[in-house]
Coordinates of C-alpha atoms and ligand atoms in Angstrom, one line a residue:
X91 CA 272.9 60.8 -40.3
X92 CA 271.5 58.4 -37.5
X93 CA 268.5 58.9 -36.1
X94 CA 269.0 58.0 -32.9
X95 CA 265.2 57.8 -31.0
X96 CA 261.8 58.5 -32.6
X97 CA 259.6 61.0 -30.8
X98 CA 255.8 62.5 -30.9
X99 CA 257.1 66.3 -30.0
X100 CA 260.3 67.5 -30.0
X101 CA 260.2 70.9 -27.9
X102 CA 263.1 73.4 -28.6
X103 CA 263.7 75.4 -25.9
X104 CA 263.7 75.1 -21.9
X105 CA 261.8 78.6 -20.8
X106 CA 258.0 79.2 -20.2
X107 CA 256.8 79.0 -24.3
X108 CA 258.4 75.6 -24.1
X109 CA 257.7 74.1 -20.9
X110 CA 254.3 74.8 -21.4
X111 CA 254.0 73.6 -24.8
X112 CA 255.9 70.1 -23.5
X113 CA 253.5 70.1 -20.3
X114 CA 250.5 70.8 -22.5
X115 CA 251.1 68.4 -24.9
X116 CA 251.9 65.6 -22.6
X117 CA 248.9 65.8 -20.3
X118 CA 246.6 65.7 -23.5
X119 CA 248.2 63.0 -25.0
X120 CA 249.1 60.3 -22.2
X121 CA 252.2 57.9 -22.8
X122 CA 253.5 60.1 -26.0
X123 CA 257.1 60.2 -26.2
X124 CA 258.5 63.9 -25.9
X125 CA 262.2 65.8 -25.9
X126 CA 262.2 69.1 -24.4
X127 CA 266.1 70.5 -25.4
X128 CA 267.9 72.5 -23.5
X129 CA 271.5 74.1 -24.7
X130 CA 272.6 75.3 -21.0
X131 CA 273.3 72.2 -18.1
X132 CA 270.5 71.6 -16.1
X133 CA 271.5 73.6 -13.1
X134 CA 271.3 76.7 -15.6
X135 CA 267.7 75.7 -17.5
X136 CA 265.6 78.0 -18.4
X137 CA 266.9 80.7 -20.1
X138 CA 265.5 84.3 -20.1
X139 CA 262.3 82.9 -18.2
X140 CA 264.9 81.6 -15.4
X141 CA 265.9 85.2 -14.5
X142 CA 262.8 87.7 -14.8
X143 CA 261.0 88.6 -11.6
X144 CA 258.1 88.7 -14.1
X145 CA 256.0 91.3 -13.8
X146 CA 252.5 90.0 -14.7
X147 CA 249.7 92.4 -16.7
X148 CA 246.8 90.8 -14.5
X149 CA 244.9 92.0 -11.9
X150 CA 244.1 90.4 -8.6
X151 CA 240.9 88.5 -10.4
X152 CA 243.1 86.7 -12.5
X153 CA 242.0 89.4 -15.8
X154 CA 244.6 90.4 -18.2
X155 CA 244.8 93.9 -19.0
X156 CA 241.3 94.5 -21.8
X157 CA 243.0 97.6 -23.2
X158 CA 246.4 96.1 -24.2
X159 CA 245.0 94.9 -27.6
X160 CA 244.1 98.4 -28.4
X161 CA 247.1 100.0 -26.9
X162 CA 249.7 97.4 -29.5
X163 CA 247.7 98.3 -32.3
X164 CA 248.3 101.8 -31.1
X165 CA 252.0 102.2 -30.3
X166 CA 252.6 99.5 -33.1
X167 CA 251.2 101.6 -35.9
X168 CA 248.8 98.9 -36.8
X169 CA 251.7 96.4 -37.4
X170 CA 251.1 93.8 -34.4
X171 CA 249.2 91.1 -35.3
X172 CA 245.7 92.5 -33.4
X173 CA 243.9 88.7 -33.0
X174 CA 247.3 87.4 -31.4
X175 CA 246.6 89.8 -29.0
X176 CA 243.0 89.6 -28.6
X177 CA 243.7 86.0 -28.2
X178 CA 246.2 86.6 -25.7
X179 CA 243.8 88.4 -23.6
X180 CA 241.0 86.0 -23.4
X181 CA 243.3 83.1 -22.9
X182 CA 245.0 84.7 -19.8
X183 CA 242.8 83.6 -17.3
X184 CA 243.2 79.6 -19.0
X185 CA 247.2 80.0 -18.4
X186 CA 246.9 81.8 -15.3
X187 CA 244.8 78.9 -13.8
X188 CA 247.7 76.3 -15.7
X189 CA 250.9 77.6 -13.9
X190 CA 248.8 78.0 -10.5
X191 CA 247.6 74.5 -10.3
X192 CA 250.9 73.3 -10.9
X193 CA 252.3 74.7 -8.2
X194 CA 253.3 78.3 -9.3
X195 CA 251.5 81.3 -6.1
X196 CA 250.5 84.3 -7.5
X197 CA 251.4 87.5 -5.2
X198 CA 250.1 90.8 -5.7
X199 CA 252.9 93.4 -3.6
X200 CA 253.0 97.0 -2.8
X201 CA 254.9 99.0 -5.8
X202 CA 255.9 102.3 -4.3
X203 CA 255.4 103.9 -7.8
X204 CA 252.4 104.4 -10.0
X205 CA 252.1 102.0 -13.0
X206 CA 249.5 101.6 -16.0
X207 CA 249.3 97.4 -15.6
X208 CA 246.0 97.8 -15.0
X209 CA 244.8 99.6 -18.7
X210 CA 243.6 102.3 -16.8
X211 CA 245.2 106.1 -15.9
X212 CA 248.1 105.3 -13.2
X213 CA 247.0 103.0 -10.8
X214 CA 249.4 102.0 -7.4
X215 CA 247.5 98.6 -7.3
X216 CA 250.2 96.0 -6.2
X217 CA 251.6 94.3 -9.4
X218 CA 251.3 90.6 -9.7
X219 CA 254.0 88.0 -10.1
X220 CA 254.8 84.8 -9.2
X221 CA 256.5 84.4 -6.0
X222 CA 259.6 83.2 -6.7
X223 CA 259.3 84.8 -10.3
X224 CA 260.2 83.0 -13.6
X225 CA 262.5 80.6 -12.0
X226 CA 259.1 79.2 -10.1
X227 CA 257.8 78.6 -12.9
X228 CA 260.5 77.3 -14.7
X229 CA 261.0 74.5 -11.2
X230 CA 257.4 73.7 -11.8
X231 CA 257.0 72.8 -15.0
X232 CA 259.8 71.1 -15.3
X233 CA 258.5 69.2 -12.2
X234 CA 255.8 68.2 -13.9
X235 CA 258.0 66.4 -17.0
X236 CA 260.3 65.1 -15.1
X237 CA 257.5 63.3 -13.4
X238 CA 255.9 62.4 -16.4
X239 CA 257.1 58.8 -18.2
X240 CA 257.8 59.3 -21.6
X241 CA 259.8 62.7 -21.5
X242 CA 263.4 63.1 -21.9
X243 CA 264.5 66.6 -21.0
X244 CA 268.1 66.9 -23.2
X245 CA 270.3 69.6 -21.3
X246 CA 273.5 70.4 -23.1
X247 CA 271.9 69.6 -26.0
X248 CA 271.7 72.1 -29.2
X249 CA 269.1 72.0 -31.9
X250 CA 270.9 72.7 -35.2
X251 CA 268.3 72.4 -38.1
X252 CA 265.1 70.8 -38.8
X253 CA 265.0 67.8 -41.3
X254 CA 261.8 67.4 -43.7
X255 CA 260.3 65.3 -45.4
X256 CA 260.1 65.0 -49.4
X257 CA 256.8 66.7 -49.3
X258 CA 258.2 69.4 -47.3
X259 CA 256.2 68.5 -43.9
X260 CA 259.0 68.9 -40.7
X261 CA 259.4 65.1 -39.4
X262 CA 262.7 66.0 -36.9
X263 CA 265.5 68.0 -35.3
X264 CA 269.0 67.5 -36.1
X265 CA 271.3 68.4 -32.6
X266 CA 274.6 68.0 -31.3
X267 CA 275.3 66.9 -28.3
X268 CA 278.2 67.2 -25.9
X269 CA 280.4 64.1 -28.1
X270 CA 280.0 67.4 -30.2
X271 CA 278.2 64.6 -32.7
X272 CA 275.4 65.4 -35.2
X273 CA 272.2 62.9 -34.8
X274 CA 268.7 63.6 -35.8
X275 CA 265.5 62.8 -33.6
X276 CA 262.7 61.9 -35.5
X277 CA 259.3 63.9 -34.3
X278 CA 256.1 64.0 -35.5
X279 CA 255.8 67.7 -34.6
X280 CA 258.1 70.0 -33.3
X281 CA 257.7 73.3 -31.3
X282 CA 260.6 76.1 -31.7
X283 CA 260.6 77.7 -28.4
X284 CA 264.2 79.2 -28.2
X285 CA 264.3 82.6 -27.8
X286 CA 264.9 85.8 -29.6
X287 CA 268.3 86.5 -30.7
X288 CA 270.0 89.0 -27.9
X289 CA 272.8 86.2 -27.3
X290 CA 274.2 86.5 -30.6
X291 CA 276.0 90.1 -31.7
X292 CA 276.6 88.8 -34.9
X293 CA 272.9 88.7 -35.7
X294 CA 272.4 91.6 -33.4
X295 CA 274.7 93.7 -35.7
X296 CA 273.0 92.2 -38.8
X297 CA 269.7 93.5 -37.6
X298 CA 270.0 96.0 -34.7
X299 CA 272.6 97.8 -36.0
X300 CA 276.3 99.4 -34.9
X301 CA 277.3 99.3 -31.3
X302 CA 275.1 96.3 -30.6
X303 CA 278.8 94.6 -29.2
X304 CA 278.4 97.6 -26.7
X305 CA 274.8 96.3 -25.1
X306 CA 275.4 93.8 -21.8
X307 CA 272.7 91.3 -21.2
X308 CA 270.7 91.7 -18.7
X309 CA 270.8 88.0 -17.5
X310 CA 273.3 85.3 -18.2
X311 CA 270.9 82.9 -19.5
X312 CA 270.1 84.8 -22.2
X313 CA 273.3 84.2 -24.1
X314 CA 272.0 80.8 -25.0
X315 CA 269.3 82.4 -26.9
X316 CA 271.6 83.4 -30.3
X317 CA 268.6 82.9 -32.9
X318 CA 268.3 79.3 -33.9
X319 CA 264.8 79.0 -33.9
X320 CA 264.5 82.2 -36.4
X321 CA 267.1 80.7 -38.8
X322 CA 265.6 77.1 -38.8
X323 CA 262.5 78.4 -39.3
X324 CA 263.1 80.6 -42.3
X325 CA 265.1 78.1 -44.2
X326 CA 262.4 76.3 -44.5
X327 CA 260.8 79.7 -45.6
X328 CA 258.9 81.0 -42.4
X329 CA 257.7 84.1 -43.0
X330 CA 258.5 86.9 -40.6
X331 CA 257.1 89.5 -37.9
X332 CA 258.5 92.6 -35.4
X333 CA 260.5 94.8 -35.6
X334 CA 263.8 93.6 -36.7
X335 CA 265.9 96.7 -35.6
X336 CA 264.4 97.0 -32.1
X337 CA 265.2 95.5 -29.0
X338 CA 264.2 95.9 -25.0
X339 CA 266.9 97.6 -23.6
X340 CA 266.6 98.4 -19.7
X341 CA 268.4 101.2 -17.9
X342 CA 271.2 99.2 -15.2
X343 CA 273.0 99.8 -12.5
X344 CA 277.1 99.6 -14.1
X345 CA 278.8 99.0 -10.8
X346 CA 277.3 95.4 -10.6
X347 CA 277.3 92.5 -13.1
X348 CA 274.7 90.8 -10.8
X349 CA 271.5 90.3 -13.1
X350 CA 268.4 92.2 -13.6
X351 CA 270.1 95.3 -11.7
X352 CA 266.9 97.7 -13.0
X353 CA 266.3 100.7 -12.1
X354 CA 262.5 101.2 -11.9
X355 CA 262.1 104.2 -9.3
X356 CA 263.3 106.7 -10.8
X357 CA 260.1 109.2 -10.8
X358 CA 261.8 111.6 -8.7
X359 CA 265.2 112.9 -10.0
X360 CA 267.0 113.4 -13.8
X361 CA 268.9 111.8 -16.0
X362 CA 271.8 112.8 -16.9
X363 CA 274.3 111.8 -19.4
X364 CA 278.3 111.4 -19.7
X365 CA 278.6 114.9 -20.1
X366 CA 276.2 116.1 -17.0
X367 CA 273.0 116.9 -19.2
X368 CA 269.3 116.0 -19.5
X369 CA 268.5 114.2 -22.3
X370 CA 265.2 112.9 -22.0
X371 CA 261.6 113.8 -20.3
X372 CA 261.6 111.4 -17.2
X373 CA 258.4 112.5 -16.4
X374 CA 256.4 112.0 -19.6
X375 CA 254.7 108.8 -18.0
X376 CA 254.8 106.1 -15.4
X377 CA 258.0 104.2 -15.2
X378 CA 256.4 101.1 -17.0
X379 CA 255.8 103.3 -20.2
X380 CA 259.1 104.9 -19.7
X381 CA 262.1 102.5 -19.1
X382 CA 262.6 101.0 -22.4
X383 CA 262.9 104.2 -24.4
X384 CA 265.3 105.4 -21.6
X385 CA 267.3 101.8 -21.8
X386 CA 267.5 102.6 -25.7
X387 CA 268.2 105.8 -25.6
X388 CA 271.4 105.4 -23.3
X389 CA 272.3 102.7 -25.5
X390 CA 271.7 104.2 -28.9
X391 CA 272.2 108.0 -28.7
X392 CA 274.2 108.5 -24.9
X393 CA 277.5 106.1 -25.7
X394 CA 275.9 103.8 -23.4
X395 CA 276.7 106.3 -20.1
X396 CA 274.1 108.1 -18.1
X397 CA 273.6 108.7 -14.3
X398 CA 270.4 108.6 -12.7
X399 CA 270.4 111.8 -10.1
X400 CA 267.9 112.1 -6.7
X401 CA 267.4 113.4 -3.6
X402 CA 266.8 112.8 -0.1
X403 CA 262.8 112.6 -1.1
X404 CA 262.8 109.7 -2.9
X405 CA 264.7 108.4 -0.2
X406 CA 261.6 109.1 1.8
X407 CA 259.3 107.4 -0.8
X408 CA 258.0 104.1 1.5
X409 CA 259.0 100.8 0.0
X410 CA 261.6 103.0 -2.8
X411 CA 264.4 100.3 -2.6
X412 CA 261.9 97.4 -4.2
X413 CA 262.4 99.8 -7.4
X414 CA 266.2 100.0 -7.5
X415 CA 266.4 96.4 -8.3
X416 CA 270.9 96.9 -8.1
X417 CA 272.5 95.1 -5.1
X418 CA 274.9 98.3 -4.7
X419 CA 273.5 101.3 -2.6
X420 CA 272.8 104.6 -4.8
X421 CA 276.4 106.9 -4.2
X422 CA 275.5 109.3 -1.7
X423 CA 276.9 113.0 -1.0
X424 CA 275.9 115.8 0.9
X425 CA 276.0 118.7 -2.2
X426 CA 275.8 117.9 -6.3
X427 CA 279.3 118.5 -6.6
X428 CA 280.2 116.0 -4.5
X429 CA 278.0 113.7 -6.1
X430 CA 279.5 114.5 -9.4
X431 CA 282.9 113.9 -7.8
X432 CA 281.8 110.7 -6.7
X433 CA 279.9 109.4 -10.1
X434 CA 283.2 110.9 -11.9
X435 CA 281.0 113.4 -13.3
X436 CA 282.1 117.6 -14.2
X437 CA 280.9 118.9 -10.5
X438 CA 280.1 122.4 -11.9
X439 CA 278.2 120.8 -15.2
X440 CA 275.9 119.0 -12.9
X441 CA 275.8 121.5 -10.7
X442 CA 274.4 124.0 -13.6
X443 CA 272.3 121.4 -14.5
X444 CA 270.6 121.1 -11.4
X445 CA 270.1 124.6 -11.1
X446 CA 268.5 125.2 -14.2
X447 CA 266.3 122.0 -13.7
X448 CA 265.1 123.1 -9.7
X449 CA 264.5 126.6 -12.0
X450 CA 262.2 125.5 -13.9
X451 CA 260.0 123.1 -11.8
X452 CA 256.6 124.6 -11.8
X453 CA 253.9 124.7 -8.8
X454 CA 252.1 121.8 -7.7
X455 CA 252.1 118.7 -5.1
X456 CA 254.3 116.3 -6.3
X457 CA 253.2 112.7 -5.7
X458 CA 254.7 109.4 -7.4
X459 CA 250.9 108.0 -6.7
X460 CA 249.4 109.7 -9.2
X461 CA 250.6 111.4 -12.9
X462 CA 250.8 114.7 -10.7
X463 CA 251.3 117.5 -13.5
X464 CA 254.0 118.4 -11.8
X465 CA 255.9 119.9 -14.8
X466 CA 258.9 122.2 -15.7
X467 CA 258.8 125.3 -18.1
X468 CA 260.5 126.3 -20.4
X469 CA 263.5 123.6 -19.9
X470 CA 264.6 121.2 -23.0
X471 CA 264.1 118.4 -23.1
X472 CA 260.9 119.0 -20.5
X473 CA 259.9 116.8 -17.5
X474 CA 256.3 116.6 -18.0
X475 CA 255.5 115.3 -14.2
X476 CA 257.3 114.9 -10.7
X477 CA 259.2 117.8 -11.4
X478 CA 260.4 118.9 -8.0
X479 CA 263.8 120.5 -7.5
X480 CA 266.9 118.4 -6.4
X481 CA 267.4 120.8 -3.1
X482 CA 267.6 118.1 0.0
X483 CA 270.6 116.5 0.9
X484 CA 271.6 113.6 0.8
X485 CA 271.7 113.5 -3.0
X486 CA 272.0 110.3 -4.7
X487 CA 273.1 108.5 -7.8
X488 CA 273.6 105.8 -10.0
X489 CA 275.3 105.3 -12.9
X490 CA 273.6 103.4 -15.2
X491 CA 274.5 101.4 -18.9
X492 CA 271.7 99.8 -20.9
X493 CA 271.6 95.9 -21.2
X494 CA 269.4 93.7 -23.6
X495 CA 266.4 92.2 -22.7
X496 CA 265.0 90.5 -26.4
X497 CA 264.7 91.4 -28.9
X498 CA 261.2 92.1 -31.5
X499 CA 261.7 90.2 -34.5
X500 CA 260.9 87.0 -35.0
X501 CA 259.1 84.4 -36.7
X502 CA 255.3 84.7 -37.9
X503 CA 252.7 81.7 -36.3
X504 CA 248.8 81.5 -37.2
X505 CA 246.6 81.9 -34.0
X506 CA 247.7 78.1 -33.6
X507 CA 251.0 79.0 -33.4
X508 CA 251.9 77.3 -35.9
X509 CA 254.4 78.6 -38.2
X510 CA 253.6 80.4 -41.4
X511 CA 255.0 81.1 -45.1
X512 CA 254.3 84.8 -46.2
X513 CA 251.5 83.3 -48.0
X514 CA 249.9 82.5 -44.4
X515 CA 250.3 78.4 -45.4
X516 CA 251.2 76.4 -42.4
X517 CA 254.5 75.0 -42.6
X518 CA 253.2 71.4 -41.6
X519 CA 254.2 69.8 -38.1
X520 CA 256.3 73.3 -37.4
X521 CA 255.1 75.2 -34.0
X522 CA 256.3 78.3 -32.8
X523 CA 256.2 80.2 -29.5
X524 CA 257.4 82.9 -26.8
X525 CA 260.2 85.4 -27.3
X526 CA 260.9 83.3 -30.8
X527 CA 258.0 84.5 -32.2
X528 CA 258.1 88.0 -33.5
X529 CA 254.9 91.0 -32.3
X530 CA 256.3 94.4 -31.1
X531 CA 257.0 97.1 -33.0
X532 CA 258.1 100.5 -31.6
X533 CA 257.4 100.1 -28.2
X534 CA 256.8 96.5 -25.7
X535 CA 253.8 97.4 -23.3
X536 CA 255.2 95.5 -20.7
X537 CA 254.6 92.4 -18.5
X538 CA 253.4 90.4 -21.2
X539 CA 256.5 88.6 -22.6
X540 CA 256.0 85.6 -20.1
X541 CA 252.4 85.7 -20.2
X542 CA 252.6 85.5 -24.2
X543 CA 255.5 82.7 -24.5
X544 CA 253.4 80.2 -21.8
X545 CA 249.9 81.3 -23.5
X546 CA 251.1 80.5 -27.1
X547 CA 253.5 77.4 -25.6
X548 CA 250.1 76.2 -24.6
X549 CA 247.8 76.6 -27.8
X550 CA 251.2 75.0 -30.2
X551 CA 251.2 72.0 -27.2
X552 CA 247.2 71.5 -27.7
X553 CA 247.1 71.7 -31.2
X554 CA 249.7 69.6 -31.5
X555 CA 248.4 67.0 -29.2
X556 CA 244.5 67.1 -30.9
X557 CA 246.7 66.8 -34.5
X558 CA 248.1 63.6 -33.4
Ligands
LIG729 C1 266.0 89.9 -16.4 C2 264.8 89.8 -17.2 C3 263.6 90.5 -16.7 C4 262.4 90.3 -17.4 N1 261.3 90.9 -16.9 C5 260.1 90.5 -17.4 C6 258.9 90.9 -16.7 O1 258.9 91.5 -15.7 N2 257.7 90.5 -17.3 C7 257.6 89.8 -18.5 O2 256.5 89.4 -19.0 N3 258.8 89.5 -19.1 C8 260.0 89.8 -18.6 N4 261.1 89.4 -19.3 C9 261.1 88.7 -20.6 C10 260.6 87.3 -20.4 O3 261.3 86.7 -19.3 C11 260.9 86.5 -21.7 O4 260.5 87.2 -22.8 C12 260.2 85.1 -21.6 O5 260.5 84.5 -20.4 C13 260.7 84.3 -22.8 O6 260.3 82.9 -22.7 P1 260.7 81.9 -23.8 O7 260.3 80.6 -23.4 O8 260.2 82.4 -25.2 O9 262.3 82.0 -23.9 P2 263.4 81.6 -22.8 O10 262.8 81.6 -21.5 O11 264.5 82.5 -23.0 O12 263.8 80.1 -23.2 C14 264.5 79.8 -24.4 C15 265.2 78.5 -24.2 O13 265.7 78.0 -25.4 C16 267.0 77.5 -25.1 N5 267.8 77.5 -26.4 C17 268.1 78.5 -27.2 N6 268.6 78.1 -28.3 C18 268.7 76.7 -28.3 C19 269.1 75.7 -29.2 N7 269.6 75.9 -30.4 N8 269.0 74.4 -28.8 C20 268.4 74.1 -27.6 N9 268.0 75.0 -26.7 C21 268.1 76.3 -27.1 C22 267.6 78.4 -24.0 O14 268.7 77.8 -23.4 C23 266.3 78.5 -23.2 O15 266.2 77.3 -22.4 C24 262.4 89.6 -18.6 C25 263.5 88.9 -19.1 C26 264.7 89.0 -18.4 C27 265.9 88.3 -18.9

């Protein structure tokens, strides 16, 4: 095959773990000759990274979250790789201070609900992002490359394998272009920055399990992420890490196919599935702790079909709509049954439902500022806070579906994010980073995805860089 130009990094992937690695790498090493590749046209670069708001796990001082180490090992079992995340933590303020002097603002904005971003018990201190979320970052880095002599950013361009040398020591990336040609560029390292594998069912199946054909994506530039970097990396014999049947799932709005259509503010009101009945504890912790098993849930054990049902108070929360991320208004009616009618629900099975849910709602103040106690008794399944009956018109609704995020498993890096054998060996010149990479199992304590693939883009980029 021809080898067709002869660089110093070869970058796979477009998104934050990539960028950064690419914008790392090329500051440190001035004049080096680098290909970021992108599979989507320019106009659509970026993949996942593109589309997130991106909720950040920082406070206003620029300080990641101290107990999140602590809290993986936790919900994790032990499993997650404990040093990556103590890592992650210290070097939070170092990429923090990266993506803002290139051009990325930080904002900190009102939340109307309570959130544990902080480490702490519920907190309603405004979550950060960047303005202009991933996308911002994405213009920015690229910015910076494009700038930057020496660096070819490839769009349309798919990897397809790595090549190696006799020794075994990665020395390129074989990728098809849009002639539909193979040709291999030569690198002296490469960094595998492409995603998990939520654009590909076929893996999805393979590892998820049935019905994963049934789960939406949540963004459209997500479908360009179908698993390469995980299947180029362990024919070479990476070694592994996550949870390979577990995904993020988010609960959606199904009326829209616009992206990212979350709902978030659901603290006051039920669940309810396809058949008008509870089906899990909405109030058994902030929304931050609770949307992913809610997202899975639909998706796994509710046929994908479950309605999200309120009242006229959380229409009276301040700021509520910055939480129902769907461009459709909630359905509105003046009684349940009309709701029902509306959401093409059994009016009288919600309307029992309701009844023996505002039935059981104990005493208390109920406020979404605060884990209030607020709880039913003796209702199953329970709703441990917020509980506070569904008696003031207008009532509202959504239905929902769950769509994918990522997913957990991926490949296994050192704390140099370089890629590993199961015996812990280095596969030489082979980097790995972001969503690629596998950590979570169980549970993702989110708002660290994006702060994890530029963080670990950045330590592959500089070790890379002082290598060479
Ligand atoms: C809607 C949405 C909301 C989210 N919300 C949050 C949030 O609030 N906070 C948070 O921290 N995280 C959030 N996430 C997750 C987070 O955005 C991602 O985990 C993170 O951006 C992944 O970055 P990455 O660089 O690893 O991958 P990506 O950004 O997905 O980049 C992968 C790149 O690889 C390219 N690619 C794939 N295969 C190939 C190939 N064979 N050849 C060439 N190119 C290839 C893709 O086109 C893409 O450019 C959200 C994600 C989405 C989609």
């Amino acid at each position: 095959m021809k080898t067709v130009q002869e660089y110093d990094l070869v970058v796979v992937g477009h998104g934050a773990a990539g960028l950064a690695a690419a914008v790392t790498y090329a500051e440190a090493r001035e004049g080096a000759r680098i290909a970021v590749l992108e599979r989507a046209p320019r106009e659509e670069r970026g993949g996942a990274t593109r589309w997130t708001g991106a909720f950040l796990r920082v406070t206003e001082d620029r300080t990641f979250d101290h107990e999140w180490p602590e809290r993986m090992r936790r919900v994790s079992g032990g499993l997650a790789d404990y040093e990556y995340c103590r890592l992650l933590d210290r070097e939070v303020p170092t990429t923090l201070r990266f993506i803002e002097e290139r051009g990325v603002r930080l904002v900190f904005e009102e939340f109307p609900f309570a959130h544990t971003f902080d480490g702490g018990p519920a907190t309603m201190h405004p979550p950060g992002r960047p303005e202009g979320g991933g996308k911002a970052i994405v213009e920015a880095l690229s910015a910076v490359l494009e700038r930057t002599p020496g660096v070819d950013l490839r769009y349309r361009t798919e990897a397809v394998r790595l090549t190696v040398s006799d020794e075994g020591a990665v020395d390129g990336v074989v990728v098809r272009g849009t002639d539909g040609l193979l040709v291999r560029l030569a690198a002296r390292d490469v960094v595998l920055a492409c995603g998990g594998f939520e654009g590909s069912v076929e893996m999805l199946t393979r590892y998820v399990g049935p019905k994963a054909c049934d789960l939406p994506l949540i963004a459209p530039g997500i479908a360009n992420n179908r698993g390469d970097g995980l299947r180029m990396a362990m024919e070479l014999g990476a070694d592994t890490a996550g949870q390979f049947d577990m995904i993020h799932a988010e609960p959606v709005d199904r009326r829209t196919s616009s992206a990212d259509a979350v709902i978030y503010g659901y603290t006051d009101g039920i669940f309810v599935n396809g058949r008008a009945e509870r089906f899990y504890d909405e109030g058994r912790d902030t929304w931050d702790n609770t949307f992913e098993h809610i997202g899975f849930e639909i998706w796994r054990n509710q046929d994908q079909e479950a309605y999200w049902i309120a009242d006229a108070k959380t229409l009276a929360i301040p700021g509520w709509e910055s939480a129902v991320l769907s461009d459709v208004p909630p359905e509105r009616a003046d009684t349940i049954g009309d709701l029902a009618r509306r959401l093409g629900l059994d009016a009288e099975a919600l309307e029992k439902t309701v009844a023996e849910f505002n039935a059981a709602c104990g005493p208390g103040e109920f406020d979404v500022r605060r884990l209030d106690g607020k709880a039913t008794t003796g209702l199953t399944p329970p709703k441990s806070n917020w509980a506070t009956p569904l008696d003031t018109p207008p009532f509202i609704g959504i239905p929902l579906t769950a769509a994918i995020t990522f997913t957990y498993g991926g490949v296994r890096t050192d704390l140099d994010a370089r890629v590993v054998t199961p015996a812990g060996t280095p596969i030489p010149h082979l980097y790995a980073a972001g969503e690629l990479t596998g950590l979570f199992y169980h549970e993702y304590p989110p708002a660290t995805s994006v702060l994890r693939s530029l963080t670990f883009g950045r330590i592959a980029g500089a070790h890379a860089a002082r290598q060479a």
